[in-house]
Amino acid sequence: MNIKQLSKTQLEELYSKESAILEEYKKKGLKLDMSRGKPSPEQLDLSNDMLTHCLDGDHISETGVDCRNYGVLDGIYEAKRLFMPMMGVGRYEIIIGGNSSLQLMYDTIARAMLLGVKGSPKPWSKCERVKWLCPAPGYDRHFAICQAFGIEMITVPMLSDGPDMDMVERLVSEDGDIKGIWCVPRYANPTGVVYSDEVVRRFANLSPKAPDFRIYWDDAYCVHDLTDERAEILNILEECKKTGKQDMPVIFASTSKISFPGGGIAAIGASEENIEFMKQQMSFQIIGYDKLNQLRHARFFKDFNGILEHMKKHRAILKPKFDLVVSTLDRELSDLGIGSWSNPKGGYFVSFDGLNGTAKRIVALCKDVGVKLTEAGAAFPYGVDPRDSNIRIAPSYPSLEELEAAINIFCTAAKVAACEVLLGK
Amino acid sequence: MNIKQLSKTQLEELYSKESAILEEYKKKGLKLDMSRGKPSPEQLDLSNDMLTHCLDGDHISETGVDCRNYGVLDGIYEAKRLFMPMMGVGRYEIIIGGNSSLQLMYDTIARAMLLGVKGSPKPWSKCERVKWLCPAPGYDRHFAICQAFGIEMITVPMLSDGPDMDMVERLVSEDGDIKGIWCVPRYANPTGVVYSDEVVRRFANLSPKAPDFRIYWDDAYCVHDLTDERAEILNILEECKKTGKQDMPVIFASTSKISFPGGGIAAIGASEENIEFMKQQMSFQIIGYDKLNQLRHARFFKDFNGILEHMKKHRAILKPKFDLVVSTLDRELSDLGIGSWSNPKGGYFVSFDGLNGTAKRIVALCKDVGVKLTEAGAAFPYGVDPRDSNIRIAPSYPSLEELEAAINIFCTAAKVAACEVLLGK
């Protein structure tokens, strides 16, 4: 029976029962973490061989570069070749970076602020106001970059096939202060949404008022399928070439959740002209990223197919965890009608929407019992979820056993919080 | 006999003879490079073992961090321990970065521009004007950072024991637009100058008008002695603590010329409060630098003494190269009185000062014969050497055989250029 149809007495009963369960859990002194999209040690073990035998006595790239020494700002060719099919870009449309795509993104915005992008009338920090479109729920670290730079964030609702494009089209064509938009086009963080072909085409057809508007296309989960079905999205760079707007998209990806979160490699993709422009700006910052790690990755994975095969091993570890989370939510909360949740076909998160006004309370209740969740509101600009209902669940790090405890506690907390709201406690 | 005392006929004779030698060289189709401070392959081989057996099956740091996964923005403790004695800082006064100290420096200035440093009344990009003191000759990439950000550079002469401190003291106390100064305190690039104790103390006693003035202390050659004698300089952070100005210095170092230029690790040192402030700002940019490479370095070198021992092997390779360059300059140019040059006890360069108005010509003549040198003027702000006399010679990369040819060509070119100037050609 739906929780909203319960009588006050029934609600009080449910509340007492579930609260008692939480109390029991509290005694166990648990320490469980579902807060970040962090791969488990078991997943990291899949790439251990990369660290030992990939550089035995040979540090020379295919094109003759000694990867130990200085140089090659845009990265060695065999590393590019890994990323090119993954990101849908060509040899001259890519820069291989260091171990962090977040760093590449932050740096890209920082350069835009201090120096401007190709076609900028002036550096963005010299503009009176810089605004940004933020599809939400979205990735908290994207929003944090905007906040750090004092960029005004405008929330755009996420629909089932991507951001609300009516709103995006209208805003960028009307407001010249809007310089960018964050997108996670495939298995979006946290909703799992995959952008439809229509959404991608509408992006390629945008007519922004700002001449230096950019689409920041963070394809973080481009090979992170949880089913046998590859999520194919339209190639944003190719679509933009068709409309003559190839300088609009800037694409990011990394091996953080393919090889090692702390020691992977990241990449930027963009039009050849954009890449040339960025390289010129970047030459003041760095002589070259770690080419030894690029070589290690290229030799370990060999090619894009090697990456796809490797991802099957990740999937075998991850899928049971996602299934456990979703099936427990189904079992515990469906009949009561407490909220809704995603059942993603890829990515790293389950997005949960509880009753309005319960998200912060659920997170607090869980914390109290030793289960760490992402802060409520984190998936929204400025950390404010207007309905206080969304929670991002990250099932990857805990073991299946830990996860079972954690998600059961989560469901109990969701019931307690729902009772409290309905009882006016 | 000094070239200036030669008769016109003698000069013409010398000119013809040396020009003919250059013509002979030209026929050989040489391709030699003395342009950048780049270690030779032989030097890189010294660290090859780091790439294979340091991470065999164990990726856990001493403090229990799985170095493969996300986290630990300031780096793992064993990597800090390598750098702490090298930079003269404590455990909470350091951040271990990625493979590039240039990147750490650029990023530090970029953050100052966009967000401000600790104690900044406002971000520097919001100031009407930002000025910088640039001891020259100095490091071209330092100056390039200023130029990229539109920072106005003021040249300060380099004396034999450091920058002209009378000028530094006067300027920083008078002009609140001056926000920083570049220093390479040990074996300065390119002069090889080691800052005296008095110079370091005077730095620690500066009374800058700008409340957020910083000393950027790039200790790039801190263990790069070319003799058995360690160049010990006063600890800038400790000296600044004595004067209560511990937030003034920001120290940089890296293993680029210890392990691998393309795959080393870099670090920032500063007061604990400064480090906390920087970490907070940096948390928007990156979750953590490559900890696997930090662990690799810590295990390979073990401790600071391990680094010092390792540097002896570098020295054994480098010293004969420096000796060859200096002895050839002595032999070929001393009697003629063509210019002067450093005989550095450490670092990566020999700084050459030819007759006024000959540096560009020498570089062009060498280029013509296949010998690549750093662009004349590179060691000065905006790339302009007011006397057009300074050339930075980098002996490290070529083999001894190649170097012998290159430095002889250099001397021939110096004679030709001197004759041209004196003959008014």
PDB file of N, CA and C in Angstrom, chain A residues 20 25 28-29 34 47 55 110 115 121 125 144 155-156 183 217 220 232 235 240 264 279 333 340 343 405 413:
ATOM      1  N   ALA A  20      13.448   1.535  14.993  1.00  0.00           N
ATOM      2  CA  ALA A  20      14.080   0.513  15.843  1.00  0.00           C
ATOM      3  C   ALA A  20      15.138  -0.252  15.053  1.00  0.00           C
ATOM      4  N   TYR A  25      21.026  -1.207  13.815  1.00  0.00           N
ATOM      5  CA  TYR A  25      22.194  -1.025  12.939  1.00  0.00           C
ATOM      6  C   TYR A  25      23.264  -0.165  13.626  1.00  0.00           C
ATOM      7  N   LYS A  28      25.986  -1.676  15.578  1.00  0.00           N
ATOM      8  CA  LYS A  28      27.011  -2.468  14.890  1.00  0.00           C
ATOM      9  C   LYS A  28      28.273  -1.670  14.572  1.00  0.00           C
ATOM     10  N   GLY A  29      28.216  -0.339  14.719  1.00  0.00           N
ATOM     11  CA  GLY A  29      29.396   0.474  14.424  1.00  0.00           C
ATOM     12  C   GLY A  29      29.901   0.309  13.002  1.00  0.00           C
ATOM     13  N   MET A  34      28.921   4.866   0.291  1.00  0.00           N
ATOM     14  CA  MET A  34      28.321   4.871  -1.052  1.00  0.00           C
ATOM     15  C   MET A  34      28.343   6.296  -1.614  1.00  0.00           C
ATOM     16  N   SER A  47      43.938  -4.207 -13.772  1.00  0.00           N
ATOM     17  CA  SER A  47      44.961  -3.517 -14.565  1.00  0.00           C
ATOM     18  C   SER A  47      46.356  -3.601 -13.959  1.00  0.00           C
ATOM     19  N   LEU A  55      56.847  -1.562 -19.630  1.00  0.00           N
ATOM     20  CA  LEU A  55      57.938  -0.677 -20.036  1.00  0.00           C
ATOM     21  C   LEU A  55      59.298  -1.350 -19.917  1.00  0.00           C
ATOM     22  N   ALA A 110      39.764  27.616 -16.835  1.00  0.00           N
ATOM     23  CA  ALA A 110      40.692  28.630 -16.305  1.00  0.00           C
ATOM     24  C   ALA A 110      41.354  29.403 -17.453  1.00  0.00           C
ATOM     25  N   LEU A 115      42.514  33.874 -20.533  1.00  0.00           N
ATOM     26  CA  LEU A 115      43.048  34.163 -21.863  1.00  0.00           C
ATOM     27  C   LEU A 115      41.971  34.195 -22.946  1.00  0.00           C
ATOM     28  N   PRO A 121      36.003  37.586 -27.861  1.00  0.00           N
ATOM     29  CA  PRO A 121      36.297  39.022 -27.933  1.00  0.00           C
ATOM     30  C   PRO A 121      37.254  39.438 -26.817  1.00  0.00           C
ATOM     31  N   SER A 125      37.218  36.453 -17.819  1.00  0.00           N
ATOM     32  CA  SER A 125      37.325  37.159 -16.534  1.00  0.00           C
ATOM     33  C   SER A 125      37.200  38.670 -16.723  1.00  0.00           C
ATOM     34  N   ALA A 144      31.084  22.815  -9.155  1.00  0.00           N
ATOM     35  CA  ALA A 144      32.049  23.432  -8.238  1.00  0.00           C
ATOM     36  C   ALA A 144      33.058  24.297  -8.998  1.00  0.00           C
ATOM     37  N   THR A 155      20.155  26.541 -13.773  1.00  0.00           N
ATOM     38  CA  THR A 155      19.744  25.131 -13.791  1.00  0.00           C
ATOM     39  C   THR A 155      18.849  24.844 -14.986  1.00  0.00           C
ATOM     40  N   VAL A 156      19.170  23.772 -15.699  1.00  0.00           N
ATOM     41  CA  VAL A 156      18.320  23.288 -16.790  1.00  0.00           C
ATOM     42  C   VAL A 156      17.850  21.888 -16.400  1.00  0.00           C
ATOM     43  N   CYS A 183      27.826  18.945 -20.041  1.00  0.00           N
ATOM     44  CA  CYS A 183      27.057  17.783 -20.473  1.00  0.00           C
ATOM     45  C   CYS A 183      27.807  16.503 -20.121  1.00  0.00           C
ATOM     46  N   TRP A 217      31.615  18.673 -23.084  1.00  0.00           N
ATOM     47  CA  TRP A 217      31.030  17.353 -23.326  1.00  0.00           C
ATOM     48  C   TRP A 217      31.877  16.312 -22.604  1.00  0.00           C
ATOM     49  N   ALA A 220      32.545  10.911 -19.739  1.00  0.00           N
ATOM     50  CA  ALA A 220      33.253  10.177 -18.684  1.00  0.00           C
ATOM     51  C   ALA A 220      32.940   8.689 -18.684  1.00  0.00           C
ATOM     52  N   GLU A 232      25.399   3.803 -27.907  1.00  0.00           N
ATOM     53  CA  GLU A 232      25.983   4.610 -28.981  1.00  0.00           C
ATOM     54  C   GLU A 232      25.269   5.944 -29.007  1.00  0.00           C
ATOM     55  N   ASN A 235      27.944  11.411 -32.694  1.00  0.00           N
ATOM     56  CA  ASN A 235      29.242  12.061 -32.524  1.00  0.00           C
ATOM     57  C   ASN A 235      29.064  13.578 -32.567  1.00  0.00           C
ATOM     58  N   CYS A 240      28.578  18.714 -35.335  1.00  0.00           N
ATOM     59  CA  CYS A 240      28.883  20.147 -35.372  1.00  0.00           C
ATOM     60  C   CYS A 240      29.627  20.530 -36.651  1.00  0.00           C
ATOM     61  N   GLY A 264      45.553   7.030 -14.135  1.00  0.00           N
ATOM     62  CA  GLY A 264      45.145   6.792 -15.515  1.00  0.00           C
ATOM     63  C   GLY A 264      45.625   7.911 -16.426  1.00  0.00           C
ATOM     64  N   LYS A 279      46.687  24.147 -27.599  1.00  0.00           N
ATOM     65  CA  LYS A 279      48.087  23.752 -27.433  1.00  0.00           C
ATOM     66  C   LYS A 279      48.976  24.980 -27.284  1.00  0.00           C
ATOM     67  N   LEU A 333      10.796  -0.310  -1.288  1.00  0.00           N
ATOM     68  CA  LEU A 333      10.159   1.010  -1.385  1.00  0.00           C
ATOM     69  C   LEU A 333       9.065   1.112  -2.444  1.00  0.00           C
ATOM     70  N   SER A 340      11.336   7.331  -6.381  1.00  0.00           N
ATOM     71  CA  SER A 340      11.617   6.621  -7.623  1.00  0.00           C
ATOM     72  C   SER A 340      13.122   6.617  -7.809  1.00  0.00           C
ATOM     73  N   ASN A 343      17.359   2.885 -13.103  1.00  0.00           N
ATOM     74  CA  ASN A 343      17.927   1.550 -13.263  1.00  0.00           C
ATOM     75  C   ASN A 343      18.875   1.652 -14.457  1.00  0.00           C
ATOM     76  N   ALA A 405      24.177  -4.440   3.263  1.00  0.00           N
ATOM     77  CA  ALA A 405      23.862  -3.747   4.516  1.00  0.00           C
ATOM     78  C   ALA A 405      23.544  -2.277   4.243  1.00  0.00           C
ATOM     79  N   ALA A 413      16.117   4.122   6.242  1.00  0.00           N
ATOM     80  CA  ALA A 413      16.175   5.569   6.473  1.00  0.00           C
ATOM     81  C   ALA A 413      15.157   6.299   5.614  1.00  0.00           C
TER      82      ALA A 413
END
